[in-house]
PDB file of C-alpha atoms and ligand atoms in Angstrom:
ATOM      1  CA  UNK A 284      -7.191   4.327  24.464  1.00  0.00           C
ATOM      2  CA  UNK A 285      -8.769   1.209  22.996  1.00  0.00           C
ATOM      3  CA  UNK A 286      -9.212   2.342  19.388  1.00  0.00           C
ATOM      4  CA  UNK A 287     -10.445  -1.026  18.203  1.00  0.00           C
ATOM      5  CA  UNK A 288     -13.483  -0.748  20.444  1.00  0.00           C
ATOM      6  CA  UNK A 289     -14.419   2.611  18.900  1.00  0.00           C
ATOM      7  CA  UNK A 290     -14.533   1.332  15.324  1.00  0.00           C
ATOM      8  CA  UNK A 291     -17.907   1.355  13.585  1.00  0.00           C
ATOM      9  CA  UNK A 292     -17.963  -2.042  11.894  1.00  0.00           C
ATOM     10  CA  UNK A 293     -20.507  -0.779   9.358  1.00  0.00           C
ATOM     11  CA  UNK A 294     -18.175   1.906   8.027  1.00  0.00           C
ATOM     12  CA  UNK A 295     -14.897   0.095   7.484  1.00  0.00           C
ATOM     13  CA  UNK A 296     -13.007   1.124   4.336  1.00  0.00           C
ATOM     14  CA  UNK A 297     -12.781  -1.604   1.703  1.00  0.00           C
ATOM     15  CA  UNK A 298      -9.346  -0.481   0.601  1.00  0.00           C
ATOM     16  CA  UNK A 299      -6.610   1.083   2.709  1.00  0.00           C
ATOM     17  CA  UNK A 300      -3.322   2.192   1.123  1.00  0.00           C
ATOM     18  CA  UNK A 301      -0.209   2.826   3.193  1.00  0.00           C
ATOM     19  CA  UNK A 302       3.052   4.682   2.571  1.00  0.00           C
ATOM     20  CA  UNK A 303       5.320   2.860   5.000  1.00  0.00           C
ATOM     21  CA  UNK A 304       7.870   5.573   5.734  1.00  0.00           C
ATOM     22  CA  UNK A 305      10.500   6.261   8.380  1.00  0.00           C
ATOM     23  CA  UNK A 306      12.464   3.009   8.618  1.00  0.00           C
ATOM     24  CA  UNK A 307      15.803   4.731   8.108  1.00  0.00           C
ATOM     25  CA  UNK A 308      15.148   7.417  10.724  1.00  0.00           C
ATOM     26  CA  UNK A 309      13.892   4.820  13.189  1.00  0.00           C
ATOM     27  CA  UNK A 310      17.108   2.811  12.798  1.00  0.00           C
ATOM     28  CA  UNK A 311      19.295   5.906  13.170  1.00  0.00           C
ATOM     29  CA  UNK A 312      17.477   6.764  16.379  1.00  0.00           C
ATOM     30  CA  UNK A 313      18.558   3.371  17.708  1.00  0.00           C
ATOM     31  CA  UNK A 314      22.120   3.981  16.527  1.00  0.00           C
ATOM     32  CA  UNK A 315      21.733   1.284  13.858  1.00  0.00           C
ATOM     33  CA  UNK A 316      22.155   1.068  10.089  1.00  0.00           C
ATOM     34  CA  UNK A 317      19.140   2.038   7.974  1.00  0.00           C
ATOM     35  CA  UNK A 318      18.564  -1.552   6.904  1.00  0.00           C
ATOM     36  CA  UNK A 319      17.850  -2.529  10.505  1.00  0.00           C
ATOM     37  CA  UNK A 320      14.815  -0.267  10.236  1.00  0.00           C
ATOM     38  CA  UNK A 321      13.637  -2.138   7.155  1.00  0.00           C
ATOM     39  CA  UNK A 322      13.950  -5.473   8.995  1.00  0.00           C
ATOM     40  CA  UNK A 323      11.936  -4.070  11.891  1.00  0.00           C
ATOM     41  CA  UNK A 324       9.361  -2.694   9.475  1.00  0.00           C
ATOM     42  CA  UNK A 325       8.278  -6.250   8.667  1.00  0.00           C
ATOM     43  CA  UNK A 326       6.707  -6.552  12.133  1.00  0.00           C
ATOM     44  CA  UNK A 327       4.636  -3.454  11.399  1.00  0.00           C
ATOM     45  CA  UNK A 328       3.502  -5.024   8.121  1.00  0.00           C
ATOM     46  CA  UNK A 329       2.398  -8.155   9.964  1.00  0.00           C
ATOM     47  CA  UNK A 330       0.520  -6.114  12.581  1.00  0.00           C
ATOM     48  CA  UNK A 331      -1.156  -3.905   9.983  1.00  0.00           C
ATOM     49  CA  UNK A 332      -2.276  -6.870   7.906  1.00  0.00           C
ATOM     50  CA  UNK A 333      -3.664  -8.589  10.988  1.00  0.00           C
ATOM     51  CA  UNK A 334      -5.579  -5.497  12.083  1.00  0.00           C
ATOM     52  CA  UNK A 335      -6.938  -4.858   8.586  1.00  0.00           C
ATOM     53  CA  UNK A 336      -8.107  -8.458   8.257  1.00  0.00           C
ATOM     54  CA  UNK A 337      -9.623  -8.351  11.694  1.00  0.00           C
ATOM     55  CA  UNK A 338     -11.978  -5.469  10.907  1.00  0.00           C
ATOM     56  CA  UNK A 339     -12.850  -6.652   7.405  1.00  0.00           C
ATOM     57  CA  UNK A 340     -10.721  -4.448   5.142  1.00  0.00           C
ATOM     58  CA  UNK A 341     -10.677  -6.251   1.783  1.00  0.00           C
ATOM     59  CA  UNK A 342      -7.667  -4.609   0.088  1.00  0.00           C
ATOM     60  CA  UNK A 343      -4.496  -3.436   1.783  1.00  0.00           C
ATOM     61  CA  UNK A 344      -1.952  -1.795  -0.527  1.00  0.00           C
ATOM     62  CA  UNK A 345       1.514  -1.234   0.897  1.00  0.00           C
ATOM     63  CA  UNK A 346       4.055   1.013  -0.800  1.00  0.00           C
ATOM     64  CA  UNK A 347       7.162  -1.088  -0.321  1.00  0.00           C
ATOM     65  CA  UNK A 348       9.525   0.218  -3.010  1.00  0.00           C
ATOM     66  CA  UNK A 349       9.119   3.137  -5.384  1.00  0.00           C
ATOM     67  CA  UNK A 350      10.538   3.680  -8.855  1.00  0.00           C
ATOM     68  CA  UNK A 351      12.625   6.454  -7.304  1.00  0.00           C
ATOM     69  CA  UNK A 352      13.941   4.126  -4.577  1.00  0.00           C
ATOM     70  CA  UNK A 353      16.163   2.478  -7.240  1.00  0.00           C
ATOM     71  CA  UNK A 354      18.329   5.596  -6.839  1.00  0.00           C
ATOM     72  CA  UNK A 355      19.284   4.650  -3.270  1.00  0.00           C
ATOM     73  CA  UNK A 356      22.738   3.210  -2.530  1.00  0.00           C
ATOM     74  CA  UNK A 357      23.115  -0.227  -4.148  1.00  0.00           C
ATOM     75  CA  UNK A 358      23.739  -1.856  -0.790  1.00  0.00           C
ATOM     76  CA  UNK A 359      20.404  -0.669   0.586  1.00  0.00           C
ATOM     77  CA  UNK A 360      18.548  -1.661  -2.590  1.00  0.00           C
ATOM     78  CA  UNK A 361      20.042  -5.146  -2.485  1.00  0.00           C
ATOM     79  CA  UNK A 362      19.252  -5.528   1.200  1.00  0.00           C
ATOM     80  CA  UNK A 363      15.627  -4.509   0.534  1.00  0.00           C
ATOM     81  CA  UNK A 364      15.255  -6.995  -2.325  1.00  0.00           C
ATOM     82  CA  UNK A 365      16.824  -9.695  -0.197  1.00  0.00           C
ATOM     83  CA  UNK A 366      14.451  -8.875   2.656  1.00  0.00           C
ATOM     84  CA  UNK A 367      11.514  -9.081   0.282  1.00  0.00           C
ATOM     85  CA  UNK A 368      12.439 -12.574  -0.948  1.00  0.00           C
ATOM     86  CA  UNK A 369      13.149 -13.916   2.538  1.00  0.00           C
ATOM     87  CA  UNK A 370       9.976 -12.412   3.981  1.00  0.00           C
ATOM     88  CA  UNK A 371       7.797 -13.895   1.251  1.00  0.00           C
ATOM     89  CA  UNK A 372       9.342 -17.338   1.774  1.00  0.00           C
ATOM     90  CA  UNK A 373       9.022 -17.135   5.550  1.00  0.00           C
ATOM     91  CA  UNK A 374       5.489 -15.758   5.701  1.00  0.00           C
ATOM     92  CA  UNK A 375       3.856 -17.622   2.831  1.00  0.00           C
ATOM     93  CA  UNK A 376       2.337 -20.519   4.801  1.00  0.00           C
ATOM     94  CA  UNK A 377       0.803 -18.165   7.325  1.00  0.00           C
ATOM     95  CA  UNK A 378      -0.518 -15.812   4.662  1.00  0.00           C
ATOM     96  CA  UNK A 379      -2.115 -18.733   2.869  1.00  0.00           C
ATOM     97  CA  UNK A 380      -3.573 -20.205   6.077  1.00  0.00           C
ATOM     98  CA  UNK A 381      -5.129 -16.835   6.881  1.00  0.00           C
ATOM     99  CA  UNK A 382      -6.821 -16.507   3.503  1.00  0.00           C
ATOM    100  CA  UNK A 383      -4.559 -13.688   2.341  1.00  0.00           C
ATOM    101  CA  UNK A 384      -4.241 -13.203  -1.397  1.00  0.00           C
ATOM    102  CA  UNK A 385      -0.880 -11.704  -2.310  1.00  0.00           C
ATOM    103  CA  UNK A 386      -0.894  -9.353  -5.300  1.00  0.00           C
ATOM    104  CA  UNK A 387       1.506  -6.756  -6.676  1.00  0.00           C
ATOM    105  CA  UNK A 388       1.506  -3.542  -8.658  1.00  0.00           C
ATOM    106  CA  UNK A 389       4.543  -1.966 -10.253  1.00  0.00           C
ATOM    107  CA  UNK A 390       7.213  -2.761 -12.802  1.00  0.00           C
ATOM    108  CA  UNK A 391       7.982  -6.385 -11.959  1.00  0.00           C
ATOM    109  CA  UNK A 392      10.461  -6.551 -14.856  1.00  0.00           C
ATOM    110  CA  UNK A 393      12.773  -4.349 -12.810  1.00  0.00           C
ATOM    111  CA  UNK A 394      12.945  -6.786  -9.887  1.00  0.00           C
ATOM    112  CA  UNK A 395      15.833  -9.263  -9.590  1.00  0.00           C
ATOM    113  CA  UNK A 396      14.926 -12.680 -10.975  1.00  0.00           C
ATOM    114  CA  UNK A 397      14.721 -14.469  -7.584  1.00  0.00           C
ATOM    115  CA  UNK A 398      12.380 -11.765  -6.258  1.00  0.00           C
ATOM    116  CA  UNK A 399      10.137 -11.978  -9.267  1.00  0.00           C
ATOM    117  CA  UNK A 400       9.898 -15.769  -9.208  1.00  0.00           C
ATOM    118  CA  UNK A 401       9.232 -16.037  -5.453  1.00  0.00           C
ATOM    119  CA  UNK A 402       6.631 -13.308  -5.697  1.00  0.00           C
ATOM    120  CA  UNK A 403       4.962 -14.993  -8.663  1.00  0.00           C
ATOM    121  CA  UNK A 404       4.912 -18.346  -6.860  1.00  0.00           C
ATOM    122  CA  UNK A 405       3.349 -16.718  -3.793  1.00  0.00           C
ATOM    123  CA  UNK A 406       0.755 -14.897  -5.913  1.00  0.00           C
ATOM    124  CA  UNK A 407      -0.119 -18.123  -7.740  1.00  0.00           C
ATOM    125  CA  UNK A 408      -0.404 -20.120  -4.540  1.00  0.00           C
ATOM    126  CA  UNK A 409      -2.684 -17.578  -2.837  1.00  0.00           C
ATOM    127  CA  UNK A 410      -4.714 -16.647  -5.933  1.00  0.00           C
ATOM    128  CA  UNK A 411      -7.926 -18.258  -4.671  1.00  0.00           C
ATOM    129  CA  UNK A 412      -7.826 -16.708  -1.196  1.00  0.00           C
ATOM    130  CA  UNK A 413     -10.472 -14.066  -0.595  1.00  0.00           C
ATOM    131  CA  UNK A 414     -10.269 -12.982   3.023  1.00  0.00           C
ATOM    132  CA  UNK A 415      -8.114  -9.949   2.139  1.00  0.00           C
ATOM    133  CA  UNK A 416      -5.824  -8.910  -0.738  1.00  0.00           C
ATOM    134  CA  UNK A 417      -2.375  -7.764   0.298  1.00  0.00           C
ATOM    135  CA  UNK A 418      -1.140  -5.671  -2.615  1.00  0.00           C
ATOM    136  CA  UNK A 419       2.553  -4.841  -2.621  1.00  0.00           C
ATOM    137  CA  UNK A 420       3.581  -1.781  -4.622  1.00  0.00           C
ATOM    138  CA  UNK A 421       7.057  -2.725  -5.840  1.00  0.00           C
ATOM    139  CA  UNK A 422       9.121  -0.690  -8.255  1.00  0.00           C
ATOM    140  CA  UNK A 423       5.904   1.299  -8.432  1.00  0.00           C
ATOM    141  CA  UNK A 424       5.215   4.936  -9.169  1.00  0.00           C
ATOM    142  CA  UNK A 425       1.988   6.541 -10.297  1.00  0.00           C
ATOM    143  CA  UNK A 426       3.599   8.397 -13.184  1.00  0.00           C
ATOM    144  CA  UNK A 427       5.127   5.154 -14.447  1.00  0.00           C
ATOM    145  CA  UNK A 428       1.738   3.442 -14.099  1.00  0.00           C
ATOM    146  CA  UNK A 429      -0.123   6.223 -15.935  1.00  0.00           C
ATOM    147  CA  UNK A 430       2.478   6.329 -18.690  1.00  0.00           C
ATOM    148  CA  UNK A 431       2.068   2.580 -19.179  1.00  0.00           C
ATOM    149  CA  UNK A 432      -1.702   2.995 -19.265  1.00  0.00           C
ATOM    150  CA  UNK A 433      -1.427   5.612 -22.028  1.00  0.00           C
ATOM    151  CA  UNK A 434       0.824   3.281 -24.037  1.00  0.00           C
ATOM    152  CA  UNK A 435      -1.685   0.408 -23.716  1.00  0.00           C
ATOM    153  CA  UNK A 436      -4.614   2.610 -24.731  1.00  0.00           C
ATOM    154  CA  UNK A 437      -2.732   3.754 -27.828  1.00  0.00           C
ATOM    155  CA  UNK A 438      -1.640   0.193 -28.675  1.00  0.00           C
ATOM    156  CA  UNK A 439      -5.253  -0.949 -28.469  1.00  0.00           C
ATOM    157  CA  UNK A 440      -6.226   1.729 -31.005  1.00  0.00           C
ATOM    158  CA  UNK A 441      -8.987   3.048 -28.764  1.00  0.00           C
ATOM    159  CA  UNK A 442     -10.538   6.116 -30.434  1.00  0.00           C
ATOM    160  CA  UNK A 443     -10.166   9.424 -28.597  1.00  0.00           C
ATOM    161  CA  UNK A 444     -13.926   9.985 -28.474  1.00  0.00           C
ATOM    162  CA  UNK A 445     -14.371   6.618 -26.737  1.00  0.00           C
ATOM    163  CA  UNK A 446     -11.914   7.340 -23.950  1.00  0.00           C
ATOM    164  CA  UNK A 447     -13.526   7.970 -20.557  1.00  0.00           C
ATOM    165  CA  UNK A 448     -12.201   8.088 -17.002  1.00  0.00           C
ATOM    166  CA  UNK A 449     -13.151   4.400 -16.784  1.00  0.00           C
ATOM    167  CA  UNK A 450     -10.937   3.638 -19.786  1.00  0.00           C
ATOM    168  CA  UNK A 451      -8.008   5.111 -17.891  1.00  0.00           C
ATOM    169  CA  UNK A 452      -8.891   3.300 -14.623  1.00  0.00           C
ATOM    170  CA  UNK A 453      -9.211   0.013 -16.472  1.00  0.00           C
ATOM    171  CA  UNK A 454      -5.734   0.349 -17.929  1.00  0.00           C
ATOM    172  CA  UNK A 455      -4.036   1.041 -14.618  1.00  0.00           C
ATOM    173  CA  UNK A 456      -2.359  -1.707 -12.596  1.00  0.00           C
ATOM    174  CA  UNK A 457      -5.164  -1.332 -10.064  1.00  0.00           C
ATOM    175  CA  UNK A 458      -7.940  -2.065 -12.596  1.00  0.00           C
ATOM    176  CA  UNK A 459      -9.315  -4.856 -10.410  1.00  0.00           C
ATOM    177  CA  UNK A 460      -9.264  -2.949  -7.130  1.00  0.00           C
ATOM    178  CA  UNK A 461     -11.613  -0.264  -5.814  1.00  0.00           C
ATOM    179  CA  UNK A 462     -10.003   3.125  -5.100  1.00  0.00           C
ATOM    180  CA  UNK A 463      -8.699   3.395  -1.530  1.00  0.00           C
ATOM    181  CA  UNK A 464     -11.058   5.245   0.805  1.00  0.00           C
ATOM    182  CA  UNK A 465      -8.126   5.910   3.127  1.00  0.00           C
ATOM    183  CA  UNK A 466      -4.424   6.537   2.632  1.00  0.00           C
ATOM    184  CA  UNK A 467      -2.093   6.416   5.627  1.00  0.00           C
ATOM    185  CA  UNK A 468       1.454   7.798   5.650  1.00  0.00           C
ATOM    186  CA  UNK A 469       3.784   7.353   8.596  1.00  0.00           C
ATOM    187  CA  UNK A 470       6.877   9.324   9.663  1.00  0.00           C
ATOM    188  CA  UNK A 471       5.433  12.839   9.562  1.00  0.00           C
ATOM    189  CA  UNK A 472       6.029  13.533   5.867  1.00  0.00           C
ATOM    190  CA  UNK A 473       2.942  15.017   4.272  1.00  0.00           C
ATOM    191  CA  UNK A 474       3.299  14.144   0.611  1.00  0.00           C
ATOM    192  CA  UNK A 475       2.200  11.485  -1.848  1.00  0.00           C
ATOM    193  CA  UNK A 476       5.642  10.621  -3.283  1.00  0.00           C
ATOM    194  CA  UNK A 477       4.277   9.352  -6.597  1.00  0.00           C
ATOM    195  CA  UNK A 478       1.856   6.844  -5.028  1.00  0.00           C
ATOM    196  CA  UNK A 479      -1.561   6.069  -6.610  1.00  0.00           C
ATOM    197  CA  UNK A 480      -2.082   9.628  -7.910  1.00  0.00           C
ATOM    198  CA  UNK A 481      -5.180   8.730  -9.908  1.00  0.00           C
ATOM    199  CA  UNK A 482      -6.709   6.394  -7.349  1.00  0.00           C
ATOM    200  CA  UNK A 483      -6.311   8.753  -4.379  1.00  0.00           C
ATOM    201  CA  UNK A 484      -8.414  11.476  -6.048  1.00  0.00           C
ATOM    202  CA  UNK A 485     -11.077  11.329  -3.297  1.00  0.00           C
ATOM    203  CA  UNK A 486      -9.304   9.342  -0.584  1.00  0.00           C
ATOM    204  CA  UNK A 487      -9.101  10.597   2.968  1.00  0.00           C
ATOM    205  CA  UNK A 488      -5.448  11.223   3.865  1.00  0.00           C
ATOM    206  CA  UNK A 489      -4.118  10.363   7.308  1.00  0.00           C
ATOM    207  CA  UNK A 490      -0.629  11.445   8.365  1.00  0.00           C
ATOM    208  CA  UNK A 491       1.018  10.318  11.581  1.00  0.00           C
ATOM    209  CA  UNK A 492       4.421  11.108  13.083  1.00  0.00           C
ATOM    210  CA  UNK A 493       4.858   7.468  14.123  1.00  0.00           C
ATOM    211  CA  UNK A 494       7.800   5.923  12.260  1.00  0.00           C
ATOM    212  CA  UNK A 495       6.872   2.794  10.316  1.00  0.00           C
ATOM    213  CA  UNK A 496       8.633   0.216  12.583  1.00  0.00           C
ATOM    214  CA  UNK A 497       6.596   1.596  15.518  1.00  0.00           C
ATOM    215  CA  UNK A 498       3.292   1.355  13.653  1.00  0.00           C
ATOM    216  CA  UNK A 499       1.064  -1.393  15.027  1.00  0.00           C
ATOM    217  CA  UNK A 500      -2.505  -2.676  15.308  1.00  0.00           C
ATOM    218  CA  UNK A 501      -3.545   0.076  17.697  1.00  0.00           C
ATOM    219  CA  UNK A 502      -2.135   2.797  15.376  1.00  0.00           C
ATOM    220  CA  UNK A 503      -4.043   1.244  12.486  1.00  0.00           C
ATOM    221  CA  UNK A 504      -7.314   1.223  14.432  1.00  0.00           C
ATOM    222  CA  UNK A 505      -6.664   4.836  15.441  1.00  0.00           C
ATOM    223  CA  UNK A 506      -6.331   5.778  11.755  1.00  0.00           C
ATOM    224  CA  UNK A 507      -9.601   3.979  10.983  1.00  0.00           C
ATOM    225  CA  UNK A 508     -11.374   5.875  13.783  1.00  0.00           C
ATOM    226  CA  UNK A 509     -10.021   9.144  12.406  1.00  0.00           C
ATOM    227  CA  UNK A 510     -11.306   8.185   8.953  1.00  0.00           C
ATOM    228  CA  UNK A 511     -14.723   7.374  10.380  1.00  0.00           C
ATOM    229  CA  UNK A 512     -15.009  10.898  11.758  1.00  0.00           C
ATOM    230  CA  UNK A 513     -14.447  12.507   8.367  1.00  0.00           C
ATOM    231  CA  UNK A 514     -17.255  13.720   6.169  1.00  0.00           C
ATOM    232  CA  UNK A 515     -16.682  12.528   2.611  1.00  0.00           C
ATOM    233  CA  UNK A 516     -18.469  14.998   0.350  1.00  0.00           C
ATOM    234  CA  UNK A 517     -17.262  14.157  -3.188  1.00  0.00           C
ATOM    235  CA  UNK A 518     -17.916  17.732  -4.285  1.00  0.00           C
ATOM    236  CA  UNK A 519     -21.416  17.966  -2.797  1.00  0.00           C
ATOM    237  CA  UNK A 520     -22.528  20.199   0.077  1.00  0.00           C
ATOM    238  CA  UNK A 521     -22.762  19.056   3.676  1.00  0.00           C
ATOM    239  CA  UNK A 522     -26.587  19.331   3.544  1.00  0.00           C
ATOM    240  CA  UNK A 523     -26.718  16.984   0.583  1.00  0.00           C
ATOM    241  CA  UNK A 524     -24.608  14.434   2.449  1.00  0.00           C
ATOM    242  CA  UNK A 525     -26.880  14.483   5.518  1.00  0.00           C
ATOM    243  CA  UNK A 526     -30.094  14.284   3.455  1.00  0.00           C
TER     244      UNK A 526
HETATM  245  C1  IPE B1663      10.517   3.583   4.056  1.00  0.00           C
HETATM  246  O1  IPE B1663      11.477   4.030   4.955  1.00  0.00           O
HETATM  247  C2  IPE B1663      10.943   2.331   3.329  1.00  0.00           C
HETATM  248  C3  IPE B1663      11.265   2.537   1.911  1.00  0.00           C
HETATM  249  C4  IPE B1663      11.147   3.646   1.263  1.00  0.00           C
HETATM  250  C5  IPE B1663      11.799   1.382   1.209  1.00  0.00           C
HETATM  251  P1  IPE B1663      12.690   4.942   4.510  1.00  0.00           P
HETATM  252  O2  IPE B1663      13.821   4.041   4.109  1.00  0.00           O
HETATM  253  O3  IPE B1663      12.271   5.892   3.461  1.00  0.00           O
HETATM  254  O4  IPE B1663      13.056   5.680   5.849  1.00  0.00           O
HETATM  255  P2  IPE B1663      13.388   7.231   6.026  1.00  0.00           P
HETATM  256  O5  IPE B1663      12.293   7.994   5.389  1.00  0.00           O
HETATM  257  O6  IPE B1663      14.705   7.457   5.352  1.00  0.00           O
HETATM  258  O7  IPE B1663      13.444   7.419   7.499  1.00  0.00           O
HETATM  259  C1  IPE B1664       7.979   6.628  -0.285  1.00  0.00           C
HETATM  260  O1  IPE B1664       8.952   6.850   0.680  1.00  0.00           O
HETATM  261  C2  IPE B1664       8.172   5.290  -0.910  1.00  0.00           C
HETATM  262  C3  IPE B1664       7.930   4.127  -0.048  1.00  0.00           C
HETATM  263  C4  IPE B1664       7.493   4.158   1.175  1.00  0.00           C
HETATM  264  C5  IPE B1664       8.242   2.859  -0.650  1.00  0.00           C
HETATM  265  P1  IPE B1664      10.280   7.666   0.362  1.00  0.00           P
HETATM  266  O2  IPE B1664      11.030   7.760   1.630  1.00  0.00           O
HETATM  267  O3  IPE B1664      10.980   7.041  -0.789  1.00  0.00           O
HETATM  268  O4  IPE B1664       9.684   9.068  -0.111  1.00  0.00           O
HETATM  269  P2  IPE B1664      10.319  10.522  -0.086  1.00  0.00           P
HETATM  270  O5  IPE B1664      11.630  10.419  -0.785  1.00  0.00           O
HETATM  271  O6  IPE B1664      10.488  10.917   1.344  1.00  0.00           O
HETATM  272  O7  IPE B1664       9.320  11.363  -0.786  1.00  0.00           O
HETATM  273 MG1   MG B1665      11.462   7.770   3.548  1.00  0.00          MG
END
């Protein structure tokens, strides 16, 4: 099936968020160490970014490392951080040439120094690009993000009666991004795992059994087609939507 051909170019989501899951299981299926799955997952990132750019998605947020992932074995955590640094260095020229703006959400203070500095350099270098924003969620969790937002609101002495939903949105890490219209999770798990809890309030959720290293352009287009067949009601009735 050629999913790309079926996409309605007038109804492409502005923001797609992805929980890239299943690297470890994919590697085990090949009789390899979990980290081999993470290495292979980079190809899926490249393919997804290419497909998203191709159809005009403006923001692509990838959940790369959660707050809870710090509890994994040290060896795996170190290998993931190492992979992150090397991938940024290797891909930066191409990202920049393709008009990709690299951005990040999460607790950057937690990242090892070399990770943080390479990431910052890449974000600075691509800051003026506007083809698509690639937003990496690193050491990110929604509860951490919301807790930080509450702290900032209190520190700014904002009066309770002046606090609206917009106040909260504007104090989240995603303040400059629209909410994702679509959230994709690979590997068959059907949960949010502390990802963008506030921002996903009205997102369409798409779950696929495909393990992340096997995800590719065609799988991305398939998810977009599925999204385009949904009716987004935002609490209204079907009749109101059609009218
Ligand atoms: C997703 O794959 C990558 C990260 C969470 C960093 P996993 O490593 O969670 O793979 P599974 O879920 O164990 O197969
Ligand atoms: C979610 O995957 C986090 C990322 C993809 C970075 P996990 O594999 O950590 O989530 P759980 O543990 O299955 O919920
Ligand atoms: Mg997992």
